[in-house]
Short mmCIF file of C-alpha atoms and ligand atoms in Angstrom, two decimals:
data_model
loop_
_atom_site.label_atom_id
_atom_site.label_comp_id
_atom_site.label_asym_id
_atom_site.label_seq_id
_atom_site.Cartn_x
_atom_site.Cartn_y
_atom_site.Cartn_z
CA MET A 1 -2.00 -11.91 59.13
CA ALA A 2 -2.88 -11.09 55.57
CA ARG A 3 -4.99 -13.20 53.25
CA LEU A 4 -3.15 -13.84 49.99
CA ILE A 5 -3.89 -15.63 46.74
CA MET A 6 -0.76 -16.86 45.00
CA LYS A 7 -0.82 -17.94 41.39
CA PHE A 8 1.91 -19.93 39.70
CA GLY A 9 2.05 -20.88 36.04
CA GLY A 10 4.30 -21.41 33.04
CA VAL A 11 7.96 -22.02 33.74
CA SER A 12 7.34 -21.81 37.52
CA VAL A 13 5.55 -25.14 37.33
CA ALA A 14 7.56 -26.78 34.54
CA ASP A 15 8.91 -29.77 36.47
CA GLY A 16 9.56 -31.30 39.88
CA ASN A 17 12.37 -28.92 40.76
CA ARG A 18 10.29 -25.91 39.98
CA LEU A 19 7.33 -27.31 41.91
CA ARG A 20 9.60 -27.79 44.90
CA HIS A 21 10.66 -24.16 44.56
CA VAL A 22 6.97 -23.15 44.58
CA GLY A 23 6.69 -25.05 47.86
CA ASP A 24 9.67 -23.09 49.24
CA LEU A 25 8.11 -19.79 48.21
CA VAL A 26 4.81 -20.68 49.84
CA LYS A 27 6.60 -21.76 53.00
CA LEU A 28 8.42 -18.46 53.14
CA PHE A 29 5.11 -16.65 53.52
CA SER A 30 2.77 -19.23 55.04
CA ASP A 31 3.61 -18.63 58.71
CA GLU A 32 2.49 -15.05 58.61
CA ASN A 33 -0.30 -15.22 56.06
CA GLU A 34 -3.36 -17.16 55.02
CA ILE A 35 -2.64 -18.45 51.53
CA VAL A 36 -4.69 -20.00 48.73
CA LEU A 37 -2.62 -21.34 45.87
CA VAL A 38 -3.80 -21.37 42.25
CA THR A 39 -1.84 -23.38 39.73
CA SER A 40 -1.70 -23.75 35.96
CA ALA A 41 -0.84 -26.96 34.19
CA LEU A 42 2.82 -28.00 33.99
CA GLN A 43 4.37 -25.85 31.31
CA GLY A 44 3.16 -26.71 27.81
CA VAL A 45 0.76 -29.45 28.89
CA THR A 46 -2.44 -27.63 27.89
CA ASP A 47 -1.08 -27.15 24.35
CA GLU A 48 -0.18 -30.83 24.12
CA LEU A 49 -3.58 -31.92 25.39
CA LEU A 50 -5.25 -29.80 22.74
CA SER A 51 -3.10 -30.82 19.81
CA SER A 52 -3.40 -34.50 20.73
CA ALA A 53 -7.18 -34.16 20.88
CA GLN A 54 -7.23 -32.65 17.40
CA ALA A 55 -4.96 -35.40 16.11
CA ALA A 56 -7.21 -38.06 17.69
CA ALA A 57 -10.31 -36.59 16.06
CA ARG A 58 -8.61 -36.33 12.69
CA GLY A 59 -6.64 -39.56 12.52
CA GLY A 60 -8.33 -41.81 15.08
CA ASN A 61 -4.99 -43.39 15.88
CA VAL A 62 -5.32 -45.20 19.23
CA ASP A 63 -1.61 -46.09 19.33
CA GLU A 64 -0.75 -42.41 19.19
CA VAL A 65 -3.08 -41.80 22.11
CA THR A 66 -1.42 -44.58 24.10
CA ALA A 67 2.01 -43.14 23.39
CA PHE A 68 0.88 -39.67 24.42
CA MET A 69 -0.63 -41.04 27.65
CA LYS A 70 2.65 -42.72 28.43
CA ARG A 71 4.53 -39.42 27.97
CA LEU A 72 2.07 -37.56 30.18
CA THR A 73 2.22 -40.25 32.87
CA ASP A 74 6.01 -40.26 32.86
CA ARG A 75 6.28 -36.50 33.02
CA HIS A 76 3.90 -36.13 35.95
CA ASN A 77 5.27 -39.11 37.84
CA GLN A 78 8.75 -37.74 37.37
CA ALA A 79 7.65 -34.37 38.69
CA ALA A 80 6.04 -36.01 41.73
CA THR A 81 9.15 -38.11 42.32
CA ASP A 82 11.46 -35.11 42.12
CA ALA A 83 9.28 -32.86 44.23
CA ILE A 84 7.86 -35.08 46.97
CA LYS A 85 10.28 -36.84 49.29
CA ASN A 86 7.95 -38.68 51.67
CA PRO A 87 7.15 -42.02 49.95
CA ASP A 88 3.64 -42.29 51.42
CA ILE A 89 2.60 -38.89 50.16
CA ARG A 90 4.34 -39.49 46.84
CA ASN A 91 2.58 -42.83 46.28
CA GLU A 92 -0.76 -41.37 47.24
CA ILE A 93 -0.31 -38.56 44.71
CA MET A 94 0.92 -40.92 42.00
CA ALA A 95 -2.23 -43.00 42.50
CA VAL A 96 -4.33 -39.86 41.96
CA ILE A 97 -2.36 -39.09 38.80
CA ALA A 98 -2.90 -42.64 37.53
CA GLN A 99 -6.63 -42.43 38.25
CA ARG A 100 -7.02 -39.10 36.46
CA LEU A 101 -4.97 -40.21 33.48
CA SER A 102 -7.07 -43.32 33.05
CA GLU A 103 -10.21 -41.14 32.88
CA LEU A 104 -8.47 -38.92 30.35
CA GLU A 105 -7.37 -41.87 28.23
CA LYS A 106 -10.97 -43.04 27.94
CA ALA A 107 -11.97 -39.63 26.64
CA TYR A 108 -9.20 -39.65 24.01
CA ILE A 109 -10.12 -43.13 22.85
CA GLY A 110 -13.75 -42.06 22.58
CA ILE A 111 -12.63 -39.18 20.36
CA CYS A 112 -10.60 -41.56 18.20
CA TYR A 113 -13.68 -43.70 17.58
CA LEU A 114 -16.14 -40.85 17.14
CA GLY A 115 -13.82 -38.75 14.99
CA GLU A 116 -15.33 -35.56 16.36
CA LEU A 117 -14.33 -33.06 18.94
CA THR A 118 -17.05 -30.88 20.43
CA ALA A 119 -16.32 -27.68 22.32
CA ARG A 120 -17.46 -29.47 25.44
CA SER A 121 -14.99 -32.34 24.94
CA VAL A 122 -12.20 -29.86 24.31
CA ASP A 123 -12.87 -28.31 27.72
CA TYR A 124 -13.08 -31.69 29.38
CA ILE A 125 -9.74 -32.72 27.92
CA SER A 126 -7.85 -29.47 28.35
CA SER A 127 -8.82 -29.37 32.04
CA TYR A 128 -6.53 -32.28 32.82
CA GLY A 129 -3.31 -30.25 32.77
CA GLU A 130 -4.41 -28.39 35.90
CA GLN A 131 -6.09 -31.49 37.33
CA LEU A 132 -2.74 -33.26 37.29
CA ALA A 133 -0.68 -30.33 38.52
CA ALA A 134 -2.77 -29.39 41.58
CA PRO A 135 -2.45 -32.73 43.43
CA ILE A 136 1.33 -32.70 42.96
CA LEU A 137 1.67 -29.18 44.36
CA SER A 138 -0.58 -30.02 47.26
CA GLY A 139 1.59 -33.10 47.92
CA VAL A 140 4.71 -30.93 47.85
CA LEU A 141 3.24 -28.66 50.52
CA ARG A 142 2.32 -31.61 52.75
CA ASP A 143 5.80 -32.98 52.21
CA MET A 144 7.09 -29.71 53.63
CA GLY A 145 4.82 -29.94 56.64
CA ILE A 146 2.07 -27.60 55.43
CA GLU A 147 -1.48 -28.91 55.66
CA SER A 148 -3.06 -28.91 52.19
CA ARG A 149 -5.96 -30.16 50.09
CA TYR A 150 -6.42 -29.83 46.33
CA TYR A 151 -9.57 -28.66 44.59
CA THR A 152 -10.73 -28.38 41.00
CA GLY A 153 -12.16 -24.96 40.16
CA GLY A 154 -15.62 -26.53 40.27
CA ASP A 155 -14.98 -28.05 43.73
CA ALA A 156 -13.83 -24.63 44.90
CA GLY A 157 -17.22 -23.21 43.89
CA ILE A 158 -16.53 -21.73 40.45
CA ILE A 159 -19.75 -22.31 38.50
CA THR A 160 -19.99 -20.87 35.00
CA ASN A 161 -22.32 -20.66 32.05
CA ALA A 162 -21.94 -23.35 29.40
CA GLU A 163 -19.93 -21.26 26.95
CA TYR A 164 -17.22 -23.85 26.53
CA GLY A 165 -13.73 -22.52 25.90
CA ASN A 166 -14.56 -19.12 27.31
CA ALA A 167 -16.99 -19.70 30.15
CA ARG A 168 -18.03 -16.84 32.47
CA PRO A 169 -18.69 -17.34 36.17
CA LEU A 170 -22.26 -17.03 37.41
CA ASP A 171 -22.97 -14.60 40.24
CA LYS A 172 -23.47 -17.36 42.77
CA THR A 173 -19.78 -18.23 42.40
CA TYR A 174 -18.94 -15.32 44.67
CA ALA A 175 -20.97 -16.86 47.50
CA LEU A 176 -19.94 -20.45 46.81
CA ILE A 177 -16.17 -19.95 46.89
CA PRO A 178 -16.02 -18.80 50.53
CA GLU A 179 -18.40 -21.61 51.47
CA ARG A 180 -16.01 -24.14 49.97
CA LEU A 181 -12.65 -22.66 50.95
CA CYS A 182 -13.26 -20.88 54.24
CA PRO A 183 -12.24 -21.09 56.97
CA ILE A 184 -8.94 -21.62 55.21
CA ARG A 185 -7.10 -24.65 56.56
CA GLY A 186 -3.47 -24.95 55.69
CA VAL A 187 -2.84 -23.92 52.08
CA PRO A 188 -5.54 -25.11 49.66
CA VAL A 189 -4.37 -25.68 46.07
CA VAL A 190 -6.97 -24.85 43.42
CA THR A 191 -6.68 -25.64 39.72
CA GLY A 192 -6.63 -22.49 37.62
CA PHE A 193 -8.44 -22.24 34.29
CA ILE A 194 -11.17 -24.81 34.90
CA ALA A 195 -14.66 -24.70 36.33
CA LYS A 196 -18.02 -26.42 36.07
CA ASP A 197 -21.32 -25.44 34.53
CA GLU A 198 -24.60 -25.85 36.37
CA LYS A 199 -25.03 -29.38 35.07
CA GLY A 200 -21.62 -30.36 36.37
CA ALA A 201 -19.83 -30.48 33.00
CA THR A 202 -16.25 -29.21 32.97
CA THR A 203 -15.80 -25.74 31.48
CA THR A 204 -12.71 -23.58 30.94
CA LEU A 205 -12.23 -19.85 31.36
CA GLY A 206 -10.23 -19.19 28.18
CA ARG A 207 -6.54 -19.70 27.45
CA GLY A 208 -4.38 -18.26 30.16
CA GLY A 209 -7.44 -18.45 32.42
CA SER A 210 -5.55 -19.31 35.60
CA ASP A 211 -4.89 -15.63 36.22
CA PHE A 212 -8.61 -15.08 36.07
CA THR A 213 -9.21 -17.91 38.55
CA ALA A 214 -6.79 -16.30 40.99
CA SER A 215 -8.53 -12.93 40.72
CA LEU A 216 -11.93 -14.51 41.05
CA ILE A 217 -11.02 -16.40 44.22
CA GLY A 218 -9.30 -13.32 45.62
CA ALA A 219 -12.41 -11.24 45.01
CA ALA A 220 -14.73 -13.90 46.45
CA ILE A 221 -12.85 -14.41 49.71
CA ASN A 222 -11.81 -10.77 50.13
CA ALA A 223 -8.10 -11.37 49.84
CA ASP A 224 -5.77 -8.60 50.94
CA GLU A 225 -3.67 -9.10 47.82
CA ILE A 226 -3.41 -11.37 44.81
CA TRP A 227 0.13 -12.33 43.91
CA PHE A 228 1.10 -13.39 40.40
CA TRP A 229 4.49 -15.05 40.51
CA LYS A 230 6.50 -14.63 37.31
CA GLU A 231 9.99 -15.10 36.03
CA THR A 232 10.33 -11.34 35.66
CA PRO A 233 11.16 -8.85 38.42
CA GLY A 234 7.69 -7.28 38.15
CA VAL A 235 6.24 -4.81 35.71
CA LEU A 236 9.10 -3.01 33.99
CA THR A 237 9.51 0.51 32.69
CA THR A 238 10.24 -0.98 29.30
CA ASP A 239 11.52 -4.16 27.69
CA PRO A 240 15.07 -4.69 29.03
CA LYS A 241 16.04 -6.20 25.69
CA LEU A 242 15.48 -2.77 24.17
CA GLU A 243 16.85 -0.71 27.05
CA PRO A 244 19.12 -2.38 29.60
CA SER A 245 18.44 0.28 32.24
CA ALA A 246 14.77 -0.79 32.44
CA LYS A 247 13.60 -0.85 36.07
CA THR A 248 10.84 -2.49 38.05
CA ILE A 249 7.94 -0.09 38.61
CA PRO A 250 7.07 -0.18 42.33
CA SER A 251 3.45 0.78 41.91
CA ILE A 252 0.97 1.32 39.09
CA SER A 253 -2.76 1.76 38.94
CA TYR A 254 -5.15 -0.77 37.36
CA ARG A 255 -5.73 1.80 34.71
CA GLU A 256 -2.06 2.15 33.83
CA ALA A 257 -1.60 -1.63 33.85
CA MET A 258 -4.41 -1.93 31.35
CA GLU A 259 -3.02 0.76 29.11
CA MET A 260 0.28 -1.10 29.15
CA SER A 261 -1.12 -4.52 28.34
CA TYR A 262 -3.05 -3.20 25.39
CA PHE A 263 0.32 -2.13 24.11
CA GLY A 264 2.03 -5.43 24.22
CA ALA A 265 3.61 -5.43 27.67
CA LYS A 266 2.57 -8.98 28.42
CA VAL A 267 2.04 -8.40 32.11
CA LEU A 268 -1.46 -9.51 32.92
CA HIS A 269 -4.44 -9.64 30.66
CA PRO A 270 -6.75 -6.81 31.73
CA ARG A 271 -9.70 -9.17 31.70
CA ALA A 272 -7.88 -11.50 34.07
CA ILE A 273 -7.78 -8.96 36.85
CA GLU A 274 -11.29 -7.64 36.35
CA PRO A 275 -12.74 -9.35 39.47
CA ALA A 276 -9.91 -7.87 41.55
CA ILE A 277 -10.51 -4.43 40.09
CA LYS A 278 -14.22 -4.60 40.87
CA LYS A 279 -13.45 -5.20 44.51
CA GLY A 280 -10.43 -2.90 44.63
CA ILE A 281 -8.09 -5.71 45.69
CA PRO A 282 -4.44 -4.92 44.99
CA VAL A 283 -2.61 -7.25 42.65
CA ARG A 284 1.12 -7.86 42.86
CA VAL A 285 3.55 -9.21 40.29
CA LYS A 286 6.39 -10.98 42.12
CA SER A 287 9.57 -12.60 40.90
CA THR A 288 10.19 -16.28 41.70
CA PHE A 289 13.92 -15.50 41.53
CA ASP A 290 13.75 -12.73 44.08
CA PRO A 291 10.88 -13.48 46.49
CA GLU A 292 11.88 -10.90 49.09
CA SER A 293 11.65 -8.03 46.66
CA PRO A 294 8.21 -6.42 46.59
CA GLY A 295 7.80 -6.59 42.80
CA THR A 296 5.11 -4.34 41.35
CA GLN A 297 1.89 -3.51 43.11
CA ILE A 298 -1.10 -2.80 40.89
CA MET A 299 -3.91 -1.01 42.65
CA GLN A 300 -6.82 1.36 42.41
CA LYS A 301 -4.98 4.45 43.53
CA ASP A 302 -2.74 6.37 41.19
CA VAL A 303 0.61 7.03 42.74
CA GLN A 304 1.97 9.67 40.45
CA LYS A 305 5.54 9.85 39.57
CA ALA A 306 7.30 13.21 39.47
CA ASP A 307 8.25 12.63 35.88
CA ILE A 308 4.70 11.58 34.98
CA ILE A 309 5.44 8.73 32.58
CA LYS A 310 5.78 5.26 34.11
CA ALA A 311 6.52 3.09 31.13
CA VAL A 312 7.31 3.00 27.45
CA THR A 313 5.94 0.06 25.50
CA LEU A 314 6.57 -1.13 21.98
CA SER A 315 4.46 -3.34 19.70
CA SER A 316 6.39 -4.57 16.69
CA ASN A 317 3.95 -6.93 15.05
CA VAL A 318 1.72 -4.20 13.76
CA ALA A 319 0.93 -2.71 10.39
CA LEU A 320 -0.44 0.63 9.28
CA LEU A 321 -3.31 1.07 6.83
CA ASN A 322 -4.03 4.44 5.36
CA LEU A 323 -7.26 5.27 3.56
CA SER A 324 -7.42 8.46 1.56
CA GLY A 325 -9.61 10.23 -0.95
CA ALA A 326 -10.84 13.79 -1.51
CA GLU A 327 -14.44 12.61 -1.39
CA MET A 328 -14.01 11.46 2.18
CA ILE A 329 -14.12 15.11 3.21
CA GLY A 330 -17.52 15.99 4.59
CA THR A 331 -19.07 12.60 3.78
CA PRO A 332 -20.70 11.11 6.86
CA GLY A 333 -20.50 7.37 7.43
CA VAL A 334 -17.07 6.64 5.97
CA ALA A 335 -15.46 5.88 9.32
CA GLY A 336 -18.50 3.81 10.26
CA ARG A 337 -18.15 1.70 7.12
CA VAL A 338 -14.41 1.25 7.66
CA PHE A 339 -14.81 -0.01 11.21
CA THR A 340 -17.81 -2.21 10.45
CA ALA A 341 -16.03 -3.84 7.52
CA LEU A 342 -12.98 -4.52 9.69
CA ALA A 343 -15.10 -5.82 12.55
CA HIS A 344 -16.90 -8.25 10.23
CA ALA A 345 -13.55 -9.49 8.98
CA GLY A 346 -12.46 -10.13 12.58
CA VAL A 347 -9.72 -7.50 12.50
CA ASN A 348 -8.75 -6.00 15.80
CA ILE A 349 -7.94 -2.28 15.61
CA ILE A 350 -5.09 -1.04 17.78
CA MET A 351 -4.91 2.66 16.91
CA ILE A 352 -6.99 5.11 14.91
CA SER A 353 -6.25 8.58 13.70
CA GLN A 354 -8.04 11.05 11.48
CA GLY A 355 -6.96 14.59 11.02
CA SER A 356 -9.57 17.32 10.80
CA SER A 357 -9.01 17.67 7.05
CA GLU A 358 -10.85 14.34 6.88
CA ALA A 359 -8.95 13.41 3.76
CA ASN A 360 -7.48 10.31 5.30
CA ILE A 361 -7.98 7.78 8.07
CA SER A 362 -5.03 5.84 9.47
CA ILE A 363 -5.45 2.61 11.32
CA VAL A 364 -2.96 0.37 13.08
CA ILE A 365 -3.79 -3.32 13.19
CA GLU A 366 -1.98 -6.53 14.01
CA GLU A 367 0.33 -7.47 11.16
CA LYS A 368 -1.20 -10.94 10.88
CA HIS A 369 -4.58 -9.38 10.04
CA LEU A 370 -3.23 -7.23 7.22
CA GLU A 371 -4.36 -9.36 4.26
CA LYS A 372 -7.91 -9.83 5.43
CA ALA A 373 -8.18 -6.20 6.50
CA GLU A 374 -7.16 -5.00 3.05
CA GLU A 375 -9.54 -7.39 1.34
CA ALA A 376 -12.42 -6.30 3.54
CA LEU A 377 -11.75 -2.62 2.84
CA GLN A 378 -11.35 -3.09 -0.90
CA GLU A 379 -14.66 -4.91 -0.98
CA GLU A 380 -16.35 -2.20 1.06
CA PHE A 381 -14.96 0.66 -1.04
CA PRO A 382 -14.66 -0.46 -4.66
CA ARG A 383 -12.96 2.73 -5.85
CA ASP A 384 -15.66 5.10 -4.77
CA ILE A 385 -15.20 7.44 -1.83
CA VAL A 386 -11.92 5.94 -0.69
CA ARG A 387 -9.49 6.41 -3.55
CA GLU A 388 -6.48 4.75 -2.15
CA ILE A 389 -5.68 2.19 0.49
CA SER A 390 -1.99 1.97 1.31
CA ARG A 391 -0.20 -0.25 3.75
CA ASN A 392 3.04 -0.26 5.66
CA LYS A 393 4.31 -3.29 7.53
CA ASP A 394 7.62 -1.78 8.48
CA VAL A 395 6.28 0.09 11.45
CA CYS A 396 6.10 -0.20 15.21
CA ALA A 397 3.68 1.37 17.66
CA LEU A 398 5.06 3.02 20.77
CA ALA A 399 3.09 4.13 23.78
CA VAL A 400 4.11 6.19 26.76
CA VAL A 401 1.88 5.39 29.70
CA GLY A 402 1.20 7.26 32.92
CA SER A 403 -1.99 8.57 34.46
CA GLY A 404 -0.15 11.68 35.64
CA MET A 405 -0.24 13.06 32.12
CA ALA A 406 -3.98 13.69 32.37
CA GLY A 407 -4.31 17.42 32.56
CA THR A 408 -0.57 18.00 32.65
CA PRO A 409 0.51 20.22 29.79
CA GLY A 410 3.76 19.61 28.03
CA VAL A 411 3.97 15.81 28.05
CA ALA A 412 3.24 15.45 24.36
CA GLY A 413 5.70 18.26 23.73
CA ARG A 414 8.44 16.38 25.54
CA VAL A 415 7.64 13.11 23.76
CA PHE A 416 7.80 14.59 20.29
CA SER A 417 10.69 16.96 20.97
CA ALA A 418 12.66 13.92 22.05
CA MET A 419 11.84 12.29 18.73
CA GLY A 420 12.72 15.42 16.81
CA ARG A 421 16.04 15.78 18.62
CA THR A 422 17.11 12.30 17.55
CA GLY A 423 15.82 12.71 14.02
CA ILE A 424 13.08 10.11 14.30
CA ASN A 425 10.16 10.62 11.99
CA VAL A 426 6.72 10.18 13.57
CA VAL A 427 4.34 8.57 11.10
CA MET A 428 1.06 8.70 13.04
CA ILE A 429 -0.10 9.90 16.46
CA SER A 430 -3.02 9.04 18.65
CA GLN A 431 -4.09 10.06 22.13
CA GLY A 432 -7.44 9.18 23.59
CA SER A 433 -9.13 11.82 25.71
CA SER A 434 -8.47 9.72 28.83
CA GLU A 435 -4.93 11.05 28.46
CA HIS A 436 -3.43 7.97 30.09
CA ASN A 437 -1.26 7.21 27.13
CA ILE A 438 0.14 8.80 24.03
CA SER A 439 0.67 6.35 21.19
CA PHE A 440 2.49 6.89 17.97
CA VAL A 441 3.97 5.05 15.06
CA VAL A 442 7.55 5.11 13.81
CA SER A 443 9.33 3.01 11.23
CA SER A 444 10.70 -0.29 12.55
CA ALA A 445 14.26 0.85 11.96
CA ASP A 446 13.80 3.72 14.44
CA ALA A 447 11.83 1.83 17.08
CA LYS A 448 14.57 0.78 19.45
CA ARG A 449 16.17 4.20 19.45
CA ALA A 450 12.79 5.80 20.08
CA VAL A 451 12.22 3.63 23.14
CA GLN A 452 15.66 4.43 24.51
CA GLU A 453 15.24 8.14 23.96
CA LEU A 454 11.88 8.26 25.73
CA HIS A 455 13.13 6.08 28.57
CA ARG A 456 15.88 8.63 29.10
CA GLU A 457 13.69 11.68 28.60
CA PHE A 458 11.32 10.62 31.39
CA GLY A 459 14.04 9.39 33.73
CA LEU A 460 12.73 5.84 33.80
CA GLY A 461 16.10 4.21 34.29
CA GLY A 462 16.66 6.42 37.31
CA GLU A 463 18.90 8.91 35.43
CA ARG A 464 16.80 11.80 36.51
CA GLY A 465 15.63 10.53 39.86
CA GLY A 466 12.01 10.34 38.73
CA ASP A 467 10.75 8.36 41.75
N1 LIG B 501 -3.28 -23.99 31.28
C1 LIG B 501 -4.11 -22.99 30.68
C2 LIG B 501 -3.47 -22.48 29.39
O1 LIG B 501 -2.37 -22.88 29.05
C3 LIG B 501 -4.43 -21.88 31.60
C4 LIG B 501 -3.26 -21.09 32.13
O2 LIG B 501 -2.13 -21.53 32.04
O3 LIG B 501 -3.48 -20.01 32.63
O4 LIG B 501 -4.07 -21.70 28.71
MG1 MG B 502 5.51 -4.29 11.86
#
């Protein structure tokens, strides 16, 4: 008997049919395991709640609010109708939905009249997506003969500071969660994303916060594993749209998973699994389409692969900035000024490289930050030490990830020989001393070919029997 946390979100909870499928998946594992379910809002609902709140504050149009409430009511009632067969359970859940929506409507109307939207009201309002989804899922489980209760994050013991929109759990959360949820009876369904502050006001854990909720609960009740159900077969060796032979990686370390997410493999946000990492609880990415397959296990231990590299990732929405000037050589503080200026402008830096000649510094940033990054740098260096700032949007950043490369000579050699062999020009290179990834920049036109070549070089599609 293992203790598992299962988290469902996005498309997996889009409508009644999908919710029913969630019930089937839980049932498949509930005989042999203790399960706590964490759910997101029905797909897209959080976005709609937020944009309607902004519209209400701006326009104060009560009719629009009424129309939106009607759409929300219909969608959730439809989901309950499609997913719950027993009329008693269905009616009970629909009454809960009606009750919660009438509370929500009052809040929207208040916003219409006040014309303002505080961070605290945003959290209150955006919490309703999960607050509507959890009762339905719990009803589905009961409909299938599984005992179940639903909880808000606050009811389940998640108490945070009052930093609305991005609240952090207080230490006592770790003691409160087991008090509220254990001993586990049936399959409790907990809302992801939302919590309470010490005064009882609703808080949220940041967009996409349901993953964090799942990790937090898993850490607090010492789960054996935390399962993130997705519409993908697990964590892949690369994007199958770029390389059709991409395979599911059976096992990666927390460290490797983090290196991959920084480079655009939208697996799990590193911050979301932090509580699991702290307690060393393995995390698993499972496919809703293929529940029997083990998916990808993410854990503390590094299981090294003979061919060292586990994945190749590609970020396309990046741009390269290059700062150069002869006076940069031997002048202390230039790099410091560059990074401070970018930080003040709110520009996130993805890669950095400076050769020992010191005559130039290259930086990779998100393409959408390019304008403000350039402005900030021009203001900081009005034609003094930095002579020239050039930019290139037509680039992509690649990373090869694998902890086995630490201390293994020859990996960089293989990466760049592969590029040389196919005539791909490498524009910039960066490797941190952790040696868990080698990142480099190529022009956008070469990116796909570069990914394919590296995937082949390191046997990731199985061509060389790497595993
Ligand atoms: N519903 C929230 C969001 O859309 C949290 C989540 O889905 O993880 O951000
Ligand atoms: Mg680009």
